[in-house]
PDB file of C-alpha atoms in Angstrom:
ATOM      1  CA  GLN A  23     -22.886  -0.341   0.103  1.00 86.00           C
ATOM      2  CA  VAL A  24     -19.578  -1.358   1.549  1.00 95.00           C
ATOM      3  CA  GLN A  25     -18.968  -4.750   3.431  1.00 97.00           C
ATOM      4  CA  LEU A  26     -15.953  -6.084   5.280  1.00 98.00           C
ATOM      5  CA  VAL A  27     -15.131  -9.793   5.314  1.00 96.00           C
ATOM      6  CA  GLU A  28     -12.649 -11.108   7.793  1.00 96.00           C
ATOM      7  CA  SER A  29     -10.819 -14.452   7.719  1.00 95.00           C
ATOM      8  CA  GLY A  30      -8.063 -16.286   9.574  1.00 96.00           C
ATOM      9  CA  GLY A  31      -9.234 -16.671  13.152  1.00 94.00           C
ATOM     10  CA  GLY A  32      -8.980 -20.023  14.959  1.00 97.00           C
ATOM     11  CA  LEU A  33      -7.504 -21.943  17.777  1.00 98.00           C
ATOM     12  CA  VAL A  34      -3.758 -21.728  18.645  1.00 98.00           C
ATOM     13  CA  GLU A  35      -1.522 -22.640  21.299  1.00 98.00           C
ATOM     14  CA  ALA A  36       0.231 -19.860  23.298  1.00 98.00           C
ATOM     15  CA  GLY A  37       3.426 -18.843  21.581  1.00 98.00           C
ATOM     16  CA  GLY A  38       1.878 -19.793  18.165  1.00 98.00           C
ATOM     17  CA  SER A  39       1.058 -17.414  15.249  1.00 98.00           C
ATOM     18  CA  LEU A  40      -2.158 -16.501  13.278  1.00 98.00           C
ATOM     19  CA  ARG A  41      -2.611 -14.205  10.428  1.00 98.00           C
ATOM     20  CA  LEU A  42      -6.074 -12.241  10.095  1.00 98.00           C
ATOM     21  CA  SER A  43      -7.181 -10.858   6.749  1.00 98.00           C
ATOM     22  CA  CYS A  44      -9.984  -8.362   5.867  1.00 98.00           C
ATOM     23  CA  PHE A  45     -11.310  -7.426   2.526  1.00 98.00           C
ATOM     24  CA  ALA A  46     -13.541  -4.367   1.945  1.00 97.00           C
ATOM     25  CA  SER A  47     -15.923  -4.827  -1.045  1.00 96.00           C
ATOM     26  CA  GLY A  48     -18.072  -2.235  -2.781  1.00 94.00           C
ATOM     27  CA  SER A  49     -17.717   0.800  -5.028  1.00 93.00           C
ATOM     28  CA  ILE A  50     -14.891   2.383  -2.870  1.00 94.00           C
ATOM     29  CA  GLY A  51     -13.010   5.421  -3.767  1.00 93.00           C
ATOM     30  CA  ARG A  52     -10.695   5.483  -0.819  1.00 95.00           C
ATOM     31  CA  ILE A  53     -10.466   4.378   2.720  1.00 97.00           C
ATOM     32  CA  ASN A  54      -8.721   6.710   5.318  1.00 97.00           C
ATOM     33  CA  THR A  55      -7.910   4.126   8.055  1.00 98.00           C
ATOM     34  CA  MET A  56      -8.110   0.411   8.153  1.00 98.00           C
ATOM     35  CA  GLY A  57      -7.426  -1.741  11.336  1.00 98.00           C
ATOM     36  CA  TRP A  58      -8.354  -4.340  13.831  1.00 98.00           C
ATOM     37  CA  TYR A  59     -10.122  -4.161  17.150  1.00 98.00           C
ATOM     38  CA  ARG A  60     -10.956  -6.848  19.584  1.00 98.00           C
ATOM     39  CA  GLN A  61     -13.451  -7.629  22.345  1.00 98.00           C
ATOM     40  CA  ALA A  62     -12.944 -10.241  24.988  1.00 97.00           C
ATOM     41  CA  PRO A  63     -15.821 -11.635  27.043  1.00 93.00           C
ATOM     42  CA  GLY A  64     -16.943  -9.045  29.682  1.00 95.00           C
ATOM     43  CA  LYS A  65     -14.736  -6.477  28.276  1.00 97.00           C
ATOM     44  CA  GLN A  66     -15.162  -3.404  26.065  1.00 97.00           C
ATOM     45  CA  ARG A  67     -13.949  -3.290  22.555  1.00 98.00           C
ATOM     46  CA  GLU A  68     -10.477  -2.063  22.165  1.00 98.00           C
ATOM     47  CA  MET A  69      -8.201  -0.888  19.544  1.00 98.00           C
ATOM     48  CA  VAL A  70      -5.443  -3.452  18.501  1.00 98.00           C
ATOM     49  CA  ALA A  71      -3.758  -1.927  15.350  1.00 98.00           C
ATOM     50  CA  THR A  72      -4.585   0.551  12.719  1.00 98.00           C
ATOM     51  CA  ARG A  73      -2.908   1.775   9.498  1.00 98.00           C
ATOM     52  CA  SER A  74      -3.900   4.956   7.875  1.00 97.00           C
ATOM     53  CA  SER A  75      -3.671   5.758   4.057  1.00 96.00           C
ATOM     54  CA  SER A  76      -0.494   7.733   4.832  1.00 96.00           C
ATOM     55  CA  GLY A  77       0.959   4.666   6.391  1.00 95.00           C
ATOM     56  CA  ALA A  78       0.901   5.816  10.170  1.00 98.00           C
ATOM     57  CA  THR A  79       0.387   2.894  12.360  1.00 98.00           C
ATOM     58  CA  GLN A  80      -1.007   2.600  15.952  1.00 98.00           C
ATOM     59  CA  TYR A  81      -0.808  -0.328  18.125  1.00 98.00           C
ATOM     60  CA  ALA A  82      -2.236  -1.220  21.691  1.00 98.00           C
ATOM     61  CA  ASP A  83       0.722  -1.280  24.078  1.00 98.00           C
ATOM     62  CA  SER A  84      -0.143  -5.003  24.731  1.00 98.00           C
ATOM     63  CA  VAL A  85       0.574  -6.107  21.287  1.00 98.00           C
ATOM     64  CA  LYS A  86       3.516  -4.001  20.319  1.00 98.00           C
ATOM     65  CA  GLY A  87       6.426  -6.032  19.122  1.00 98.00           C
ATOM     66  CA  ARG A  88       4.167  -9.051  18.642  1.00 98.00           C
ATOM     67  CA  PHE A  89       1.564  -7.915  16.046  1.00 98.00           C
ATOM     68  CA  THR A  90       1.984  -6.232  12.631  1.00 98.00           C
ATOM     69  CA  VAL A  91      -0.698  -4.571  10.610  1.00 98.00           C
ATOM     70  CA  SER A  92      -0.339  -3.987   6.859  1.00 98.00           C
ATOM     71  CA  ARG A  93      -2.601  -2.841   4.096  1.00 98.00           C
ATOM     72  CA  ASP A  94      -2.869  -3.163   0.363  1.00 96.00           C
ATOM     73  CA  MET A  95      -4.370   0.263  -0.822  1.00 95.00           C
ATOM     74  CA  LYS A  96      -5.328  -1.110  -4.221  1.00 94.00           C
ATOM     75  CA  LEU A  97      -6.983  -4.150  -2.923  1.00 96.00           C
ATOM     76  CA  ASN A  98      -8.698  -2.523   0.048  1.00 97.00           C
ATOM     77  CA  THR A  99      -7.266  -5.207   2.471  1.00 98.00           C
ATOM     78  CA  VAL A 100      -5.763  -5.148   5.808  1.00 98.00           C
ATOM     79  CA  ASP A 101      -3.911  -7.924   7.542  1.00 98.00           C
ATOM     80  CA  LEU A 102      -2.886  -8.462  11.020  1.00 98.00           C
ATOM     81  CA  GLN A 103       0.049 -10.762  11.615  1.00 98.00           C
ATOM     82  CA  MET A 104       0.072 -11.996  15.113  1.00 98.00           C
ATOM     83  CA  LYS A 105       3.024 -13.630  16.760  1.00 98.00           C
ATOM     84  CA  SER A 106       3.791 -14.870  20.276  1.00 98.00           C
ATOM     85  CA  LEU A 107       0.167 -15.157  20.922  1.00 98.00           C
ATOM     86  CA  GLU A 108      -0.865 -15.168  24.699  1.00 98.00           C
ATOM     87  CA  PRO A 109      -4.088 -16.407  26.332  1.00 97.00           C
ATOM     88  CA  GLY A 110      -4.774 -12.767  26.908  1.00 97.00           C
ATOM     89  CA  ASP A 111      -5.217 -12.252  23.241  1.00 98.00           C
ATOM     90  CA  THR A 112      -8.256 -14.323  23.103  1.00 98.00           C
ATOM     91  CA  ALA A 113     -11.125 -12.368  21.723  1.00 98.00           C
ATOM     92  CA  VAL A 114     -13.270 -11.761  18.774  1.00 98.00           C
ATOM     93  CA  TYR A 115     -11.332  -9.554  16.374  1.00 98.00           C
ATOM     94  CA  TYR A 116     -13.130  -7.083  14.284  1.00 98.00           C
ATOM     95  CA  CYS A 117     -11.924  -5.322  11.127  1.00 98.00           C
ATOM     96  CA  ASN A 118     -12.683  -1.570  10.869  1.00 98.00           C
ATOM     97  CA  ALA A 119     -12.650   0.804   7.906  1.00 98.00           C
ATOM     98  CA  ASP A 120     -12.816   4.401   8.938  1.00 96.00           C
ATOM     99  CA  GLY A 121     -13.572   7.244   6.600  1.00 94.00           C
ATOM    100  CA  VAL A 122     -14.656   5.254   3.608  1.00 94.00           C
ATOM    101  CA  LEU A 123     -15.683   7.182   0.353  1.00 94.00           C
ATOM    102  CA  TYR A 124     -18.082   5.060  -1.511  1.00 93.00           C
ATOM    103  CA  PHE A 125     -20.234   5.447  -4.684  1.00 92.00           C
ATOM    104  CA  THR A 126     -23.863   4.351  -5.032  1.00 87.00           C
ATOM    105  CA  GLY A 127     -24.473   5.708  -8.483  1.00 81.00           C
ATOM    106  CA  ALA A 128     -27.150   8.185  -6.948  1.00 81.00           C
ATOM    107  CA  ASP A 129     -24.517  10.803  -5.841  1.00 81.00           C
ATOM    108  CA  ALA A 130     -21.512  11.647  -8.208  1.00 84.00           C
ATOM    109  CA  LEU A 131     -19.496  13.005  -5.207  1.00 86.00           C
ATOM    110  CA  GLY A 132     -19.918   9.711  -3.229  1.00 89.00           C
ATOM    111  CA  ARG A 133     -20.790   9.318   0.410  1.00 92.00           C
ATOM    112  CA  TRP A 134     -18.575   8.778   3.522  1.00 92.00           C
ATOM    113  CA  GLY A 135     -19.243   5.938   6.155  1.00 93.00           C
ATOM    114  CA  ASP A 136     -17.418   3.752   8.782  1.00 96.00           C
ATOM    115  CA  TYR A 137     -17.723   0.072   8.653  1.00 97.00           C
ATOM    116  CA  TRP A 138     -17.258  -3.173  10.774  1.00 98.00           C
ATOM    117  CA  GLY A 139     -16.695  -6.629   9.900  1.00 98.00           C
ATOM    118  CA  PRO A 140     -18.742  -9.440  11.531  1.00 98.00           C
ATOM    119  CA  GLY A 141     -15.841 -10.360  13.748  1.00 97.00           C
ATOM    120  CA  THR A 142     -13.679 -13.553  13.903  1.00 97.00           C
ATOM    121  CA  GLN A 143     -12.806 -15.504  16.912  1.00 98.00           C
ATOM    122  CA  VAL A 144      -9.257 -16.016  18.150  1.00 98.00           C
ATOM    123  CA  THR A 145      -8.580 -18.474  20.881  1.00 98.00           C
ATOM    124  CA  VAL A 146      -5.223 -18.841  22.533  1.00 98.00           C
ATOM    125  CA  SER A 147      -4.824 -21.878  24.699  1.00 97.00           C
ATOM    126  CA  SER A 148      -2.600 -22.064  27.527  1.00 93.00           C
TER     127      SER A 148
END
């Protein structure tokens, strides 16, 4: 199976920076898109930033110019560099791997799945 492990969350003052990292483990053949989502209390989960295997990126309007998503295709990692953080960025941040081809040993062709990490808290104080 595939597991996502996040790291790098914490408490930071407004204007500060944080870097989130996520590693996908397992017998992975490829991952189409990796990225970050967040969910603030009382709000729905929203896309923050994603990067496809072709290098295409998407950002939420609220983070454009402040956040940068990067991937290491060989290591199956995705990072989110966050700068100029605002109290409105406070949320639980979730790593997502969409379109994951993985191998269990029972199927030579592999299987496809989508996965989420357990989440990491980011708190920005004013």
